[in-house]
Amino acid sequence: MANGLDDVVAADTVLSDVDGAGGHLTIRGHSLMELAGRWRYAQVVRLLFDGFFDDLPSDAELEKAIGNARVEVFDRVQPMLAQLAPLDIYSGMRAGMAVLPDGDGLADALRLIAAPAVLTPALLRLGRGETPVAPDEKADHAGDMLRMLSGAASPALAKALDSYLVTVCDHGLNASTFATRVVASTQAGLTSAILAGLGALKGPLHGGAPGPVIEMLDAIEASGDATAWLRKEIAHGERIMGFGHRIYRVRDPRADALKAVVRQLGSRSETGSRLAFAETVEQAALEVLRIAKPQRSIQINVEFYTALLLEAVGFPKEAFSNVFAAGRVAGWIAHAREQQATGRLIRPQSHYVGPVPDLVA
Ligand code: ACO
């Protein structure tokens, strides 16, 4: 059966490597552990973009250019925000991004980096009946995103969000990156390619999982018995959100990177008790899955602690996939450019298993 393209290699890439057996993620020669919590998002954008744009400036200049792009995107989308606000927050963001110019240059790329960070807080504020806050081009990207959300950003929360954006910036040929590359292979522009990635990211089997992780934690807390709740879900054929991965057969290294960030935040707030509870659910889920699916090693994935981190920095669960997109967009753009440079259209074949026409004698 060819439906999931398991083990099919569809691209050569210099961008990232996912070692599913060893549990390692490499991004352009750096291990995730080297980058997460140490590099800023703008530095990682530069790392991913290097070689794919002619006019790439220094880290500090790129940070400024991303700030300018936030202001430009805000000015562009402001007149349509009221029309986007009634949509679900992900569709509103995607529709706002769809109006951006569809070019291939650095300015196009930076607008796409800026757009989820600008649209998400603006639409959340409108949904709460509040006026959107304009970006501050001098602020750092993650800090400004939080400032646009709640009017202020503590340095600790801004650093936590920045670490999250870095942690999810790229991850091999996942479903949304593949979708992005397919569209880029037609030589369509970056906006078209990124819209394909956004569509693929939305689903609960991919980037739509962290919102349901919060719902699961709340339901388990209300039930009072994690193991019984999880067993019942599995018995009903449900999937445990935040667990399982196509490539990883061991722990997803991003889960531990994010858990460490949440732990740092938790030492000074109620996030600590939420983390302690999540850790008990994690252990219960691993045990229930080990017994229920002995044929497959189902481990924790990035989405479980994503949910805790994004909750702790102040995003509501319906916006978690938007924030995922705000980080992953850098990887999508680099992959789109890498695919465009091959000049090769992605066009696989299908195996026809339908009825054959009657042959007229
Ligand atoms: N809970 C329960 N059972 C699971 C889970 C899970 N989270 N994940 C896999 N399984 C089971 C399947 O039910 C199946 O069991 P069966 O053989 O008895 O039918 C078996 O494991 C294999 O399932 P596949 O779908 O073939 O596994 P795959 O590796 O393709 O799945 C996926 C990967 C889609 C992520 C899956 O693990 C899942 O649905 N997880 C829950 C949603 C989630 O967390 N998504 C985020 C993924 S990370 C990311 O995309 C950023």
Coordinates of C-alpha atoms and ligand atoms in Angstrom, one line a residue:
M1 CA 0.0 0.0 0.0
A2 CA 1.5 3.3 -1.1
N3 CA -0.9 5.7 0.7
G4 CA 1.5 7.1 3.4
L5 CA 4.7 7.3 1.3
D6 CA 6.4 5.6 4.3
D7 CA 10.2 5.4 3.8
V8 CA 10.0 7.2 0.4
V9 CA 12.8 9.7 -0.1
A10 CA 11.4 12.6 -2.2
A11 CA 14.1 15.3 -1.8
D12 CA 17.8 15.9 -1.2
T13 CA 18.1 18.7 1.4
V14 CA 20.8 20.6 3.2
L15 CA 18.2 21.9 5.7
S16 CA 17.4 19.3 8.4
D17 CA 17.7 15.7 9.2
V18 CA 15.4 13.7 11.4
D19 CA 17.0 10.6 13.0
G20 CA 14.0 8.6 14.1
A21 CA 15.9 5.7 15.6
G22 CA 18.4 7.8 17.5
G23 CA 16.0 10.6 18.4
H24 CA 18.2 13.4 17.0
L25 CA 17.3 16.4 14.9
T26 CA 20.0 18.2 13.0
I27 CA 19.4 21.7 11.5
R28 CA 22.0 22.7 8.9
G29 CA 24.8 21.0 10.8
H30 CA 23.6 22.0 14.3
S31 CA 21.9 19.7 16.8
L32 CA 18.5 20.9 18.1
M33 CA 20.0 20.9 21.6
E34 CA 22.7 23.3 20.4
L35 CA 20.1 25.7 19.0
A36 CA 17.1 25.4 21.4
G37 CA 17.3 28.0 24.2
R38 CA 20.6 29.4 22.9
W39 CA 19.9 30.8 19.4
R40 CA 17.3 33.5 18.7
Y41 CA 14.7 32.9 16.1
A42 CA 16.1 35.6 13.7
Q43 CA 19.5 33.8 13.8
V44 CA 17.8 30.5 12.9
V45 CA 15.9 32.2 10.1
R46 CA 19.3 33.4 8.8
L47 CA 20.8 29.9 9.2
L48 CA 17.9 28.4 7.2
F49 CA 17.9 31.1 4.5
D50 CA 21.7 31.1 3.9
G51 CA 22.4 30.4 0.3
F52 CA 18.7 30.7 -0.8
F53 CA 18.6 34.5 -1.0
D54 CA 21.3 36.7 -2.6
D55 CA 20.8 39.7 -0.3
L56 CA 20.8 38.1 3.1
P57 CA 22.0 40.6 5.8
S58 CA 23.7 40.0 9.1
D59 CA 21.7 38.6 12.1
A60 CA 21.1 42.0 13.6
E61 CA 20.0 43.5 10.3
L62 CA 17.8 40.6 9.6
E63 CA 16.1 41.0 13.0
K64 CA 15.4 44.6 12.1
A65 CA 14.2 43.7 8.7
I66 CA 11.7 41.2 10.2
G67 CA 10.5 44.0 12.5
N68 CA 10.0 46.2 9.5
A69 CA 8.1 43.4 7.8
R70 CA 5.8 43.1 10.8
V71 CA 4.9 46.8 10.5
E72 CA 4.4 46.4 6.7
V73 CA 2.2 43.4 7.1
F74 CA 0.1 45.0 9.8
D75 CA -0.5 48.1 7.6
R76 CA -1.5 45.8 4.7
V77 CA -3.9 43.6 6.6
Q78 CA -5.4 46.1 9.0
P79 CA -8.2 47.2 6.6
M80 CA -9.4 43.5 6.3
L81 CA -9.0 42.4 10.0
A82 CA -12.7 42.9 10.8
Q83 CA -13.7 40.6 8.0
L84 CA -11.2 37.9 9.0
A85 CA -12.0 38.0 12.7
P86 CA -15.3 36.0 12.5
L87 CA -13.4 33.0 10.9
D88 CA -11.7 30.5 13.1
I89 CA -8.3 31.9 14.1
Y90 CA -6.3 29.6 11.8
S91 CA -8.4 30.3 8.7
G92 CA -8.3 34.0 9.5
M93 CA -4.5 33.9 9.6
R94 CA -4.3 31.9 6.4
A95 CA -6.7 34.2 4.6
G96 CA -4.7 37.2 5.7
M97 CA -1.5 35.6 4.4
A98 CA -3.2 34.8 1.1
V99 CA -3.2 38.5 0.1
L100 CA 0.6 38.9 0.4
P101 CA 2.5 39.3 -2.9
D102 CA 3.5 35.9 -4.4
G103 CA 7.2 36.6 -5.2
D104 CA 10.4 34.8 -4.5
G105 CA 12.6 37.5 -3.0
L106 CA 13.8 38.1 0.5
A107 CA 11.2 40.8 1.1
D108 CA 8.5 38.3 0.2
A109 CA 10.0 35.8 2.6
L110 CA 10.2 38.3 5.4
R111 CA 6.6 39.3 5.0
L112 CA 5.6 35.6 5.3
I113 CA 7.8 35.2 8.4
A114 CA 6.1 38.3 9.9
A115 CA 2.5 37.5 9.0
P116 CA 1.5 34.7 11.4
A117 CA 3.1 36.7 14.3
V118 CA 1.1 39.8 13.3
L119 CA -2.2 38.3 12.3
T120 CA -2.6 35.9 15.3
P121 CA -2.5 38.4 18.1
A122 CA -4.6 40.9 16.1
L123 CA -7.3 38.4 15.4
L124 CA -7.3 37.1 19.0
R125 CA -7.7 40.6 20.3
L126 CA -10.5 41.4 17.9
G127 CA -12.2 38.1 19.0
R128 CA -12.0 39.4 22.6
G129 CA -13.5 42.7 21.6
E130 CA -10.2 44.5 21.9
T131 CA -8.4 46.8 19.5
P132 CA -5.3 45.2 17.8
V133 CA -1.9 46.5 19.0
A134 CA 0.4 47.7 16.2
P135 CA 3.9 46.0 16.0
D136 CA 7.0 47.6 17.3
E137 CA 9.7 47.2 14.7
K138 CA 12.5 47.5 17.2
A139 CA 11.3 44.7 19.5
D140 CA 12.4 41.1 19.1
H141 CA 10.1 38.9 17.1
A142 CA 8.7 36.7 19.9
G143 CA 8.5 39.5 22.4
D144 CA 6.6 41.7 20.0
M145 CA 4.2 38.8 19.3
L146 CA 3.4 38.6 23.0
R147 CA 3.2 42.4 23.3
M148 CA 0.7 42.5 20.4
L149 CA -1.3 39.8 22.2
S150 CA -1.5 41.3 25.7
G151 CA 0.1 44.7 25.6
A152 CA 3.2 43.7 27.4
A153 CA 5.8 40.9 27.3
S154 CA 7.9 39.7 30.2
P155 CA 11.4 38.8 29.1
A156 CA 11.0 35.3 30.5
L157 CA 7.9 34.6 28.5
A158 CA 9.4 36.2 25.3
K159 CA 12.5 34.0 25.7
A160 CA 10.3 30.9 26.2
L161 CA 8.3 31.7 23.0
D162 CA 11.5 32.4 21.1
S163 CA 12.8 29.0 22.1
Y164 CA 9.6 27.4 20.9
L165 CA 9.9 29.1 17.5
V166 CA 13.5 27.9 17.2
T167 CA 12.6 24.4 18.2
V168 CA 9.9 24.0 15.5
C169 CA 11.6 25.9 12.7
D170 CA 12.2 22.9 10.5
H171 CA 11.8 19.1 10.6
G172 CA 12.7 17.1 7.5
L173 CA 10.1 16.3 5.0
N174 CA 7.0 16.4 7.2
A175 CA 3.5 16.6 5.6
S176 CA 3.4 20.4 5.5
T177 CA 6.9 20.8 4.2
F178 CA 6.3 18.2 1.5
A179 CA 3.1 20.1 0.5
T180 CA 5.1 23.3 0.4
R181 CA 7.8 21.7 -1.8
V182 CA 5.2 20.2 -4.2
V183 CA 3.7 23.7 -4.8
A184 CA 7.2 25.3 -5.0
S185 CA 8.2 22.7 -7.6
T186 CA 5.7 24.2 -10.0
Q187 CA 7.7 27.5 -9.7
A188 CA 4.7 29.1 -8.1
G189 CA 5.7 31.9 -5.7
L190 CA 6.5 31.7 -2.0
T191 CA 3.0 32.7 -0.8
S192 CA 1.4 30.0 -2.8
A193 CA 3.8 27.4 -1.5
I194 CA 3.4 28.6 2.1
L195 CA -0.4 28.4 1.8
A196 CA -0.1 24.8 0.9
G197 CA 2.0 24.2 4.0
L198 CA -0.5 26.0 6.1
G199 CA -3.3 23.8 4.8
A200 CA -1.4 20.6 5.6
L201 CA -0.3 21.8 9.1
K202 CA -3.9 22.4 10.2
G203 CA -5.0 18.8 10.6
P204 CA -4.9 17.0 14.0
L205 CA -2.5 14.3 12.7
H206 CA 0.1 17.1 12.2
G207 CA 0.1 20.6 13.6
G208 CA -3.5 20.6 14.9
A209 CA -2.6 18.3 17.8
P210 CA -1.6 20.7 20.6
G211 CA -5.0 22.3 21.1
P212 CA -6.6 18.8 21.7
V213 CA -3.7 18.1 24.1
I214 CA -5.1 20.8 26.4
E215 CA -8.6 19.4 26.0
M216 CA -7.2 15.9 26.9
L217 CA -5.4 17.2 30.0
D218 CA -8.5 19.0 31.2
A219 CA -10.7 15.9 30.6
I220 CA -8.2 13.7 32.5
E221 CA -8.0 16.2 35.4
A222 CA -11.8 16.2 35.6
S223 CA -12.0 12.4 35.5
G224 CA -9.5 12.0 38.3
D225 CA -8.0 8.8 36.8
A226 CA -5.5 9.2 33.9
T227 CA -5.0 5.5 33.2
A228 CA -8.7 4.7 33.1
W229 CA -9.4 7.7 30.8
L230 CA -6.6 6.8 28.4
R231 CA -7.5 3.1 28.3
K232 CA -11.1 4.1 27.4
E233 CA -10.0 6.3 24.6
I234 CA -7.8 3.6 23.1
A235 CA -10.6 1.1 23.5
H236 CA -12.8 3.4 21.5
G237 CA -10.2 3.6 18.7
E238 CA -9.1 7.1 19.6
R239 CA -5.6 8.4 19.3
I240 CA -3.8 10.0 22.2
M241 CA -2.8 13.5 21.1
G242 CA 0.8 14.4 21.5
F243 CA 2.0 10.8 21.1
G244 CA 3.2 8.8 18.1
H245 CA 5.2 9.8 15.1
R246 CA 5.9 8.5 11.6
I247 CA 9.7 8.8 11.9
Y248 CA 10.6 8.7 15.7
R249 CA 10.6 5.3 17.3
V250 CA 12.1 6.9 20.4
R251 CA 11.3 10.2 22.2
D252 CA 11.0 13.2 19.9
P253 CA 13.9 15.4 21.0
R254 CA 11.8 18.5 20.6
A255 CA 9.5 17.3 23.4
D256 CA 12.4 17.4 25.9
A257 CA 13.7 20.7 24.6
L258 CA 10.2 22.2 25.2
K259 CA 9.7 20.5 28.5
A260 CA 12.9 22.1 29.8
V261 CA 11.6 25.5 28.8
V262 CA 8.3 24.9 30.6
R263 CA 10.2 23.7 33.6
Q264 CA 12.1 27.0 33.7
L265 CA 8.9 29.0 33.6
G266 CA 7.3 26.7 36.1
S267 CA 9.7 27.4 38.8
R268 CA 7.9 30.7 39.4
S269 CA 4.2 30.2 38.6
E270 CA 1.2 27.9 38.4
T271 CA 2.8 26.4 35.3
G272 CA 4.8 24.2 37.7
S273 CA 1.7 22.4 39.0
R274 CA 0.4 22.1 35.4
L275 CA 3.8 20.6 34.4
A276 CA 3.8 18.1 37.3
F277 CA 0.3 17.0 36.3
A278 CA 1.3 16.7 32.6
E279 CA 4.2 14.5 33.6
T280 CA 2.0 12.1 35.4
V281 CA -0.3 12.0 32.3
E282 CA 2.8 11.4 30.1
Q283 CA 3.9 8.4 32.1
A284 CA 0.4 7.0 32.2
A285 CA 0.0 7.4 28.4
L286 CA 3.3 5.8 27.6
E287 CA 2.3 2.8 29.8
V288 CA -1.2 2.5 28.3
L289 CA 0.2 2.8 24.7
R290 CA 2.9 0.2 25.5
I291 CA 0.4 -2.3 26.6
A292 CA -2.3 -1.5 23.9
K293 CA 0.1 -1.3 20.9
P294 CA 2.9 -3.7 21.7
Q295 CA 3.8 -4.0 18.0
R296 CA 4.7 -0.3 17.7
S297 CA 6.9 2.0 19.8
I298 CA 4.7 5.0 20.4
Q299 CA 6.5 7.8 22.2
I300 CA 5.9 11.4 23.1
N301 CA 6.0 13.9 20.2
V302 CA 6.6 17.7 20.0
E303 CA 2.9 18.6 20.5
F304 CA 2.5 17.5 24.1
Y305 CA 4.8 20.0 25.7
T306 CA 4.1 22.6 22.9
A307 CA 0.6 22.7 24.4
L308 CA 2.0 23.5 27.9
L309 CA 4.5 26.0 26.7
L310 CA 2.0 28.0 24.6
E311 CA -0.6 27.9 27.4
A312 CA 2.1 29.2 29.8
V313 CA 3.1 32.2 27.6
G314 CA -0.6 33.2 27.2
F315 CA -2.0 31.8 23.9
P316 CA -5.5 30.2 24.0
K317 CA -5.6 26.6 22.7
E318 CA -7.4 27.6 19.4
A319 CA -4.3 29.6 18.4
F320 CA -1.7 27.0 19.0
S321 CA -1.4 25.8 15.4
N322 CA -1.0 29.5 14.4
V323 CA 2.0 29.8 16.6
F324 CA 3.4 26.5 15.2
A325 CA 3.0 28.1 11.8
A326 CA 4.8 31.2 13.0
G327 CA 7.9 29.0 13.8
R328 CA 7.7 26.5 10.9
V329 CA 7.2 29.2 8.2
A330 CA 11.0 29.7 8.2
G331 CA 11.6 26.1 7.3
W332 CA 8.9 26.1 4.7
I333 CA 10.4 29.1 2.9
A334 CA 13.9 27.5 2.8
H335 CA 12.5 24.2 1.5
A336 CA 10.5 26.1 -1.1
R337 CA 13.6 27.9 -2.3
E338 CA 15.6 24.7 -2.3
Q339 CA 13.0 22.9 -4.3
Q340 CA 12.6 25.8 -6.8
A341 CA 16.4 25.7 -7.3
T342 CA 16.2 22.0 -8.5
G343 CA 14.0 23.2 -11.4
R344 CA 12.3 19.8 -11.1
L345 CA 8.5 19.4 -10.9
I346 CA 7.3 16.9 -8.3
R347 CA 4.9 14.6 -10.1
P348 CA 4.6 11.1 -8.7
Q349 CA 2.3 8.4 -10.1
S350 CA -0.7 6.7 -8.7
H351 CA -1.5 3.0 -9.0
Y352 CA -4.9 2.6 -10.5
V353 CA -7.1 0.1 -8.6
G354 CA -10.5 1.2 -10.0
P355 CA -12.8 -0.5 -12.5
V356 CA -11.6 -0.9 -16.0
P357 CA -13.9 0.2 -18.9
D358 CA -15.7 -2.4 -20.9
L359 CA -13.9 -2.8 -24.2
V360 CA -16.2 -2.3 -27.1
A361 CA -15.6 -5.1 -29.6
Ligands
ACO1 N1 -2.6 7.0 20.0 C1 -3.1 5.8 19.9 N2 -2.7 4.9 18.9 C2 -1.7 5.4 18.1 C3 -1.2 6.7 18.2 C4 -1.7 7.5 19.2 N3 -1.2 8.7 19.4 N4 -0.3 6.9 17.2 C5 -0.2 5.8 16.5 N5 -1.1 4.8 17.0 C6 -1.3 3.5 16.6 C7 -2.4 3.4 15.5 O1 -3.7 3.4 16.0 C8 -2.0 2.2 14.8 O2 -2.5 1.1 15.5 P1 -3.0 -0.3 14.8 O3 -1.8 -0.8 14.1 O4 -3.5 -1.1 15.9 O5 -4.0 0.2 13.9 C9 -0.4 2.2 14.9 O6 -0.1 3.0 16.0 C10 0.2 2.8 13.7 O7 -0.5 3.9 13.3 P2 -0.1 4.8 12.0 O8 -1.1 5.8 11.8 O9 0.3 3.9 10.9 O10 1.2 5.5 12.6 P3 1.9 6.7 12.0 O11 3.3 6.6 12.4 O12 1.6 7.0 10.6 O13 1.2 7.9 12.8 C11 0.7 10.0 13.7 C12 1.8 9.1 13.1 C13 -0.3 10.3 12.6 C14 1.4 11.3 14.2 C15 0.0 9.3 14.9 O14 1.0 8.8 15.8 C16 -1.1 10.1 15.6 O15 -2.2 10.1 15.1 N6 -0.7 10.7 16.7 C17 -1.7 11.5 17.4 C18 -1.8 12.9 16.8 C19 -0.5 13.7 17.0 O16 0.0 13.8 18.1 N7 -0.1 14.4 16.0 C20 1.1 15.3 16.0 C21 2.3 14.6 15.4 S1 3.8 15.5 15.5 C22 3.6 16.6 14.2 O17 3.1 16.4 13.2 C23 4.2 18.0 14.5

